[in-house]
Amino acid sequence: MESKVVVANHKMNLTVREISDYLKKISKINNKNVIICPTSIYAPYFLQNGYSVGLQNISYKEKGAYTGEISPVQASSMGISYAIVGHSERRELFDEKDYEVHAKVINALDNNMGVILCVGETDEEKDMLRTEYILKKEIRNALKDIKKEDECKIMIAYEPIWSIGSGKLPKNKEIEEIVVYIKEVLKKLGLSNIRILYGGSVNEKNIKELKKLKGIDGFLVGGSSLDPDKFLKIVEVAVK
Ligand code: 13P
């Protein structure tokens, strides 16, 4: 079975002491298919240890008086190669709108960064059979006017919001149907070379089953990426 991409999203977790322990424990990982998205202030530790690093958010501005923001120009000048854009926590908790997600995607791509674009439906939207509508809206709005040559720098992470941190997962068949749907939406945008990841309650126990998913190129892992032993196990199964 082919090797998958594994992206760790640490969110706002771990102290510097815990990072040091984490780095020791994951030192066996040496694979370009692993991308670590730490809390941004810890990025240098992972870069110094040779990891591919992503930010969990990126500014749509280039530079200037934007307190607290990090621009893609700055990130790529440090060797940070990816940005997670449009994570549901940013959309929900920080009221990030589709037009901002789009501007961030364009700014990251224009400055040579890869983009991990998160899309997904809430519990209520799933119950109201609005999953496809939400995915189409989020993908179209985020990826409009993308240059064909940039599509290889984009990954879409399908993260059902109800699955994040809940231990609940869609059935494999449901995820596969969503992948087919996402590919249809992308095709209508003239895009055919974008990788698709799954995220939401991925752990060291379910990774073997999830690896069988057709059309899924990798995984975006939250909670289970914080424990180095669990994360190592996930990588061992997913990246071969
Ligand atoms: P969990 O793996 O904790 O469900 O989080 C998923 C996620 O939000 C990754 O971006």
mmCIF file of C-alpha atoms and ligand atoms in Angstrom:
data_model
loop_
_atom_site.group_PDB
_atom_site.id
_atom_site.type_symbol
_atom_site.label_atom_id
_atom_site.label_comp_id
_atom_site.label_asym_id
_atom_site.label_seq_id
_atom_site.Cartn_x
_atom_site.Cartn_y
_atom_site.Cartn_z
ATOM 1 C CA MET A 1 0.000 0.000 0.000
ATOM 2 C CA GLU A 2 1.293 3.420 -0.918
ATOM 3 C CA SER A 3 2.751 5.803 1.628
ATOM 4 C CA LYS A 4 0.472 8.492 3.044
ATOM 5 C CA VAL A 5 1.166 12.020 4.227
ATOM 6 C CA VAL A 6 0.782 12.589 7.977
ATOM 7 C CA VAL A 7 0.251 16.141 9.231
ATOM 8 C CA ALA A 8 0.396 16.830 12.980
ATOM 9 C CA ASN A 9 -1.669 19.799 14.175
ATOM 10 C CA HIS A 10 -0.539 20.549 17.723
ATOM 11 C CA LYS A 11 -3.003 23.453 18.045
ATOM 12 C CA MET A 12 -2.215 25.527 21.196
ATOM 13 C CA ASN A 13 -0.588 22.748 23.201
ATOM 14 C CA LEU A 14 2.750 21.722 24.757
ATOM 15 C CA THR A 15 5.334 23.702 26.702
ATOM 16 C CA VAL A 16 8.951 24.089 25.679
ATOM 17 C CA ARG A 17 9.950 21.305 28.091
ATOM 18 C CA GLU A 18 7.356 18.997 26.559
ATOM 19 C CA ILE A 19 8.567 19.905 23.068
ATOM 20 C CA SER A 20 12.090 18.901 23.998
ATOM 21 C CA ASP A 21 10.868 15.511 25.243
ATOM 22 C CA TYR A 22 8.654 15.144 22.161
ATOM 23 C CA LEU A 23 11.575 15.780 19.817
ATOM 24 C CA LYS A 24 13.674 13.113 21.545
ATOM 25 C CA LYS A 25 10.903 10.570 21.282
ATOM 26 C CA ILE A 26 10.047 11.193 17.632
ATOM 27 C CA SER A 27 13.678 11.304 16.532
ATOM 28 C CA LYS A 28 13.130 8.000 14.706
ATOM 29 C CA ILE A 29 10.857 9.796 12.256
ATOM 30 C CA ASN A 30 12.786 10.952 9.271
ATOM 31 C CA ASN A 31 10.376 11.266 6.477
ATOM 32 C CA LYS A 32 9.363 14.033 4.169
ATOM 33 C CA ASN A 33 5.805 12.687 4.236
ATOM 34 C CA VAL A 34 5.488 13.938 7.821
ATOM 35 C CA ILE A 35 4.618 17.597 8.376
ATOM 36 C CA ILE A 36 4.563 19.069 11.873
ATOM 37 C CA CYS A 37 2.377 22.119 12.561
ATOM 38 C CA PRO A 38 3.429 23.164 16.077
ATOM 39 C CA THR A 39 2.334 26.282 17.912
ATOM 40 C CA SER A 40 4.201 28.810 15.749
ATOM 41 C CA ILE A 41 6.760 29.952 18.361
ATOM 42 C CA TYR A 42 8.109 26.355 18.449
ATOM 43 C CA ALA A 43 8.646 26.115 14.686
ATOM 44 C CA PRO A 44 12.447 26.677 14.921
ATOM 45 C CA TYR A 45 12.898 23.588 17.139
ATOM 46 C CA PHE A 46 11.301 21.373 14.502
ATOM 47 C CA LEU A 47 13.105 23.075 11.612
ATOM 48 C CA GLN A 48 16.476 22.624 13.354
ATOM 49 C CA ASN A 49 15.719 18.940 13.689
ATOM 50 C CA GLY A 50 15.037 18.581 9.982
ATOM 51 C CA TYR A 51 11.251 18.327 9.958
ATOM 52 C CA SER A 52 8.909 19.738 7.351
ATOM 53 C CA VAL A 53 7.017 22.395 9.245
ATOM 54 C CA GLY A 54 3.682 24.090 8.711
ATOM 55 C CA LEU A 55 1.931 26.962 10.471
ATOM 56 C CA GLN A 56 -1.597 26.508 11.802
ATOM 57 C CA ASN A 57 -2.716 29.816 10.305
ATOM 58 C CA ILE A 58 -1.228 32.475 8.027
ATOM 59 C CA SER A 59 -1.902 36.135 7.335
ATOM 60 C CA TYR A 60 -3.420 37.355 4.108
ATOM 61 C CA LYS A 61 -1.375 40.525 4.457
ATOM 62 C CA GLU A 62 2.211 40.796 3.245
ATOM 63 C CA LYS A 63 3.780 42.962 5.918
ATOM 64 C CA GLY A 64 3.197 45.979 8.096
ATOM 65 C CA ALA A 65 1.215 47.051 11.121
ATOM 66 C CA TYR A 66 -0.772 43.855 11.760
ATOM 67 C CA THR A 67 -0.015 42.970 15.388
ATOM 68 C CA GLY A 68 0.117 39.264 16.061
ATOM 69 C CA GLU A 69 0.063 38.135 12.420
ATOM 70 C CA ILE A 70 2.673 36.072 10.537
ATOM 71 C CA SER A 71 3.003 36.515 6.788
ATOM 72 C CA PRO A 72 3.903 33.821 4.259
ATOM 73 C CA VAL A 73 6.937 35.901 3.211
ATOM 74 C CA GLN A 74 8.226 35.676 6.790
ATOM 75 C CA ALA A 75 7.334 32.014 7.195
ATOM 76 C CA SER A 76 8.937 30.886 3.962
ATOM 77 C CA SER A 77 12.038 32.982 4.692
ATOM 78 C CA MET A 78 12.487 30.714 7.762
ATOM 79 C CA GLY A 79 12.032 27.506 5.815
ATOM 80 C CA ILE A 80 8.438 26.877 6.866
ATOM 81 C CA SER A 81 6.850 25.218 3.901
ATOM 82 C CA TYR A 82 3.115 24.804 4.653
ATOM 83 C CA ALA A 83 0.186 26.643 6.183
ATOM 84 C CA ILE A 84 -3.054 25.174 7.453
ATOM 85 C CA VAL A 85 -5.798 27.478 6.187
ATOM 86 C CA GLY A 86 -9.474 27.591 7.160
ATOM 87 C CA HIS A 87 -9.350 25.159 10.068
ATOM 88 C CA SER A 88 -12.849 24.878 11.549
ATOM 89 C CA GLU A 89 -11.569 26.230 14.883
ATOM 90 C CA ARG A 90 -10.489 29.421 13.137
ATOM 91 C CA ARG A 91 -13.734 29.622 11.202
ATOM 92 C CA GLU A 92 -15.862 29.033 14.315
ATOM 93 C CA LEU A 93 -13.914 30.586 17.184
ATOM 94 C CA PHE A 94 -12.245 33.429 15.295
ATOM 95 C CA ASP A 95 -15.072 34.075 12.856
ATOM 96 C CA GLU A 96 -12.876 33.542 9.810
ATOM 97 C CA LYS A 97 -14.870 34.044 6.625
ATOM 98 C CA ASP A 98 -14.544 32.317 3.250
ATOM 99 C CA TYR A 99 -13.107 35.470 1.626
ATOM 100 C CA GLU A 100 -10.328 35.550 4.249
ATOM 101 C CA VAL A 101 -9.621 31.870 3.714
ATOM 102 C CA HIS A 102 -9.364 32.562 -0.015
ATOM 103 C CA ALA A 103 -7.020 35.536 0.488
ATOM 104 C CA LYS A 104 -4.811 33.432 2.785
ATOM 105 C CA VAL A 105 -4.651 30.599 0.245
ATOM 106 C CA ILE A 106 -3.617 32.981 -2.540
ATOM 107 C CA ASN A 107 -1.044 34.775 -0.371
ATOM 108 C CA ALA A 108 0.516 31.497 0.776
ATOM 109 C CA LEU A 109 0.700 30.059 -2.751
ATOM 110 C CA ASP A 110 2.111 33.291 -4.194
ATOM 111 C CA ASN A 111 4.869 33.130 -1.614
ATOM 112 C CA ASN A 112 5.874 29.576 -2.284
ATOM 113 C CA MET A 113 4.126 27.874 0.602
ATOM 114 C CA GLY A 114 2.026 24.723 0.411
ATOM 115 C CA VAL A 115 -1.558 24.982 1.660
ATOM 116 C CA ILE A 116 -3.528 22.517 3.767
ATOM 117 C CA LEU A 117 -7.094 23.736 3.250
ATOM 118 C CA CYS A 118 -9.575 22.446 5.844
ATOM 119 C CA VAL A 119 -13.217 21.904 4.953
ATOM 120 C CA GLY A 120 -16.013 20.064 6.726
ATOM 121 C CA GLU A 121 -19.560 20.111 8.016
ATOM 122 C CA THR A 122 -21.009 20.456 11.522
ATOM 123 C CA ASP A 123 -23.258 17.886 13.164
ATOM 124 C CA GLU A 124 -26.383 19.891 12.331
ATOM 125 C CA GLU A 125 -25.320 20.376 8.723
ATOM 126 C CA LYS A 126 -24.787 16.628 8.403
ATOM 127 C CA ASP A 127 -28.240 15.946 9.880
ATOM 128 C CA MET A 128 -29.778 18.427 7.455
ATOM 129 C CA LEU A 129 -28.009 16.655 4.551
ATOM 130 C CA ARG A 130 -26.042 19.804 3.798
ATOM 131 C CA THR A 131 -22.563 18.223 3.774
ATOM 132 C CA GLU A 132 -22.122 18.435 -0.002
ATOM 133 C CA TYR A 133 -23.416 21.997 -0.115
ATOM 134 C CA ILE A 134 -20.935 23.074 2.595
ATOM 135 C CA LEU A 135 -17.991 21.324 0.977
ATOM 136 C CA LYS A 136 -18.774 22.789 -2.432
ATOM 137 C CA LYS A 137 -19.122 26.298 -0.991
ATOM 138 C CA GLU A 138 -15.932 26.118 1.078
ATOM 139 C CA ILE A 139 -13.833 24.616 -1.723
ATOM 140 C CA ARG A 140 -15.109 26.910 -4.482
ATOM 141 C CA ASN A 141 -14.696 30.026 -2.378
ATOM 142 C CA ALA A 142 -11.217 29.075 -1.179
ATOM 143 C CA LEU A 143 -9.802 27.901 -4.489
ATOM 144 C CA LYS A 144 -11.272 30.299 -7.019
ATOM 145 C CA ASP A 145 -8.718 31.704 -9.463
ATOM 146 C CA ILE A 146 -6.054 29.223 -8.394
ATOM 147 C CA LYS A 147 -3.328 28.883 -10.985
ATOM 148 C CA LYS A 148 -3.164 25.399 -12.494
ATOM 149 C CA GLU A 149 0.555 25.177 -11.718
ATOM 150 C CA ASP A 150 -0.162 25.761 -8.020
ATOM 151 C CA GLU A 151 -2.495 22.815 -7.502
ATOM 152 C CA CYS A 152 0.334 20.433 -6.620
ATOM 153 C CA LYS A 153 1.032 22.708 -3.596
ATOM 154 C CA ILE A 154 -2.499 22.265 -2.218
ATOM 155 C CA MET A 155 -3.946 19.555 0.012
ATOM 156 C CA ILE A 156 -7.591 19.548 1.047
ATOM 157 C CA ALA A 157 -8.218 18.137 4.519
ATOM 158 C CA TYR A 158 -11.762 16.866 4.898
ATOM 159 C CA GLU A 159 -12.424 17.295 8.617
ATOM 160 C CA PRO A 160 -16.042 16.709 9.669
ATOM 161 C CA ILE A 161 -16.356 19.145 12.568
ATOM 162 C CA TRP A 162 -18.396 16.652 14.610
ATOM 163 C CA SER A 163 -15.507 14.206 14.398
ATOM 164 C CA ILE A 164 -12.804 16.567 15.688
ATOM 165 C CA GLY A 165 -11.766 15.551 19.198
ATOM 166 C CA SER A 166 -14.941 13.474 19.671
ATOM 167 C CA GLY A 167 -13.740 9.929 18.949
ATOM 168 C CA LYS A 168 -16.601 9.667 16.406
ATOM 169 C CA LEU A 169 -15.701 8.929 12.812
ATOM 170 C CA PRO A 170 -17.653 8.590 9.581
ATOM 171 C CA LYS A 171 -17.702 5.075 8.135
ATOM 172 C CA ASN A 172 -14.948 4.385 5.604
ATOM 173 C CA LYS A 173 -17.589 4.169 2.866
ATOM 174 C CA GLU A 174 -18.935 7.615 3.781
ATOM 175 C CA ILE A 175 -15.450 9.141 3.626
ATOM 176 C CA GLU A 176 -14.870 7.508 0.236
ATOM 177 C CA GLU A 177 -18.127 8.985 -1.089
ATOM 178 C CA ILE A 178 -17.065 12.417 0.131
ATOM 179 C CA VAL A 179 -13.715 12.021 -1.638
ATOM 180 C CA VAL A 180 -15.523 11.277 -4.905
ATOM 181 C CA TYR A 181 -17.675 14.354 -4.373
ATOM 182 C CA ILE A 182 -14.688 16.609 -3.581
ATOM 183 C CA LYS A 183 -12.957 15.395 -6.754
ATOM 184 C CA GLU A 184 -16.084 16.292 -8.785
ATOM 185 C CA VAL A 185 -16.102 19.794 -7.310
ATOM 186 C CA LEU A 186 -12.390 20.173 -8.073
ATOM 187 C CA LYS A 187 -12.842 18.901 -11.619
ATOM 188 C CA LYS A 188 -15.428 21.609 -12.281
ATOM 189 C CA LEU A 189 -12.805 24.126 -11.162
ATOM 190 C CA GLY A 190 -10.365 22.594 -13.656
ATOM 191 C CA LEU A 191 -8.271 21.076 -10.846
ATOM 192 C CA SER A 192 -7.287 17.423 -10.918
ATOM 193 C CA ASN A 193 -4.046 17.158 -9.023
ATOM 194 C CA ILE A 194 -4.955 18.130 -5.444
ATOM 195 C CA ARG A 195 -4.277 15.660 -2.658
ATOM 196 C CA ILE A 196 -7.037 14.880 -0.161
ATOM 197 C CA LEU A 197 -6.455 14.190 3.527
ATOM 198 C CA TYR A 198 -8.840 12.986 6.215
ATOM 199 C CA GLY A 199 -8.858 14.549 9.693
ATOM 200 C CA GLY A 200 -10.989 13.951 12.804
ATOM 201 C CA SER A 201 -10.262 11.522 15.654
ATOM 202 C CA VAL A 202 -7.445 9.758 13.803
ATOM 203 C CA ASN A 203 -5.485 7.683 16.318
ATOM 204 C CA GLU A 204 -2.978 4.849 16.648
ATOM 205 C CA LYS A 205 -5.827 2.314 16.865
ATOM 206 C CA ASN A 206 -7.883 3.284 13.812
ATOM 207 C CA ILE A 207 -5.041 4.259 11.460
ATOM 208 C CA LYS A 208 -4.727 0.759 10.020
ATOM 209 C CA GLU A 209 -8.375 0.780 8.885
ATOM 210 C CA LEU A 210 -8.190 4.391 7.714
ATOM 211 C CA LYS A 211 -5.142 3.627 5.612
ATOM 212 C CA LYS A 212 -7.368 1.425 3.449
ATOM 213 C CA LEU A 213 -9.482 4.409 2.366
ATOM 214 C CA LYS A 214 -9.563 4.819 -1.400
ATOM 215 C CA GLY A 215 -8.642 8.293 -2.629
ATOM 216 C CA ILE A 216 -7.269 9.482 0.692
ATOM 217 C CA ASP A 217 -3.645 10.620 0.403
ATOM 218 C CA GLY A 218 -3.008 11.215 4.076
ATOM 219 C CA PHE A 219 -4.208 12.322 7.501
ATOM 220 C CA LEU A 220 -4.415 15.462 9.598
ATOM 221 C CA VAL A 221 -3.979 14.462 13.224
ATOM 222 C CA GLY A 222 -4.818 16.638 16.240
ATOM 223 C CA GLY A 223 -5.013 15.132 19.748
ATOM 224 C CA SER A 224 -3.095 11.950 18.964
ATOM 225 C CA SER A 225 -0.199 13.905 17.498
ATOM 226 C CA LEU A 226 0.526 15.389 20.947
ATOM 227 C CA ASP A 227 1.582 12.085 22.441
ATOM 228 C CA PRO A 228 4.876 11.138 20.783
ATOM 229 C CA ASP A 229 4.321 7.389 21.280
ATOM 230 C CA LYS A 230 0.879 7.495 19.667
ATOM 231 C CA PHE A 231 2.125 9.754 16.891
ATOM 232 C CA LEU A 232 5.035 7.422 16.145
ATOM 233 C CA LYS A 233 2.625 4.503 15.821
ATOM 234 C CA ILE A 234 0.389 6.464 13.433
ATOM 235 C CA VAL A 235 3.377 7.402 11.284
ATOM 236 C CA GLU A 236 4.718 3.836 11.309
ATOM 237 C CA VAL A 237 1.449 2.558 9.835
ATOM 238 C CA ALA A 238 0.627 5.423 7.495
ATOM 239 C CA VAL A 239 4.046 6.238 6.057
ATOM 240 C CA LYS A 240 5.744 3.302 4.437
HETATM 241 P P1 13P B 1 -8.402 15.441 16.483
HETATM 242 O O1 13P B 1 -7.425 14.506 15.794
HETATM 243 O O2 13P B 1 -8.050 15.756 17.877
HETATM 244 O O3 13P B 1 -9.804 14.973 16.284
HETATM 245 O O4 13P B 1 -8.287 16.852 15.711
HETATM 246 C C1 13P B 1 -8.378 16.891 14.343
HETATM 247 C C2 13P B 1 -7.993 18.239 13.882
HETATM 248 O O5 13P B 1 -8.676 19.223 14.152
HETATM 249 C C3 13P B 1 -6.740 18.357 13.142
HETATM 250 O O6 13P B 1 -6.641 19.587 12.508
#
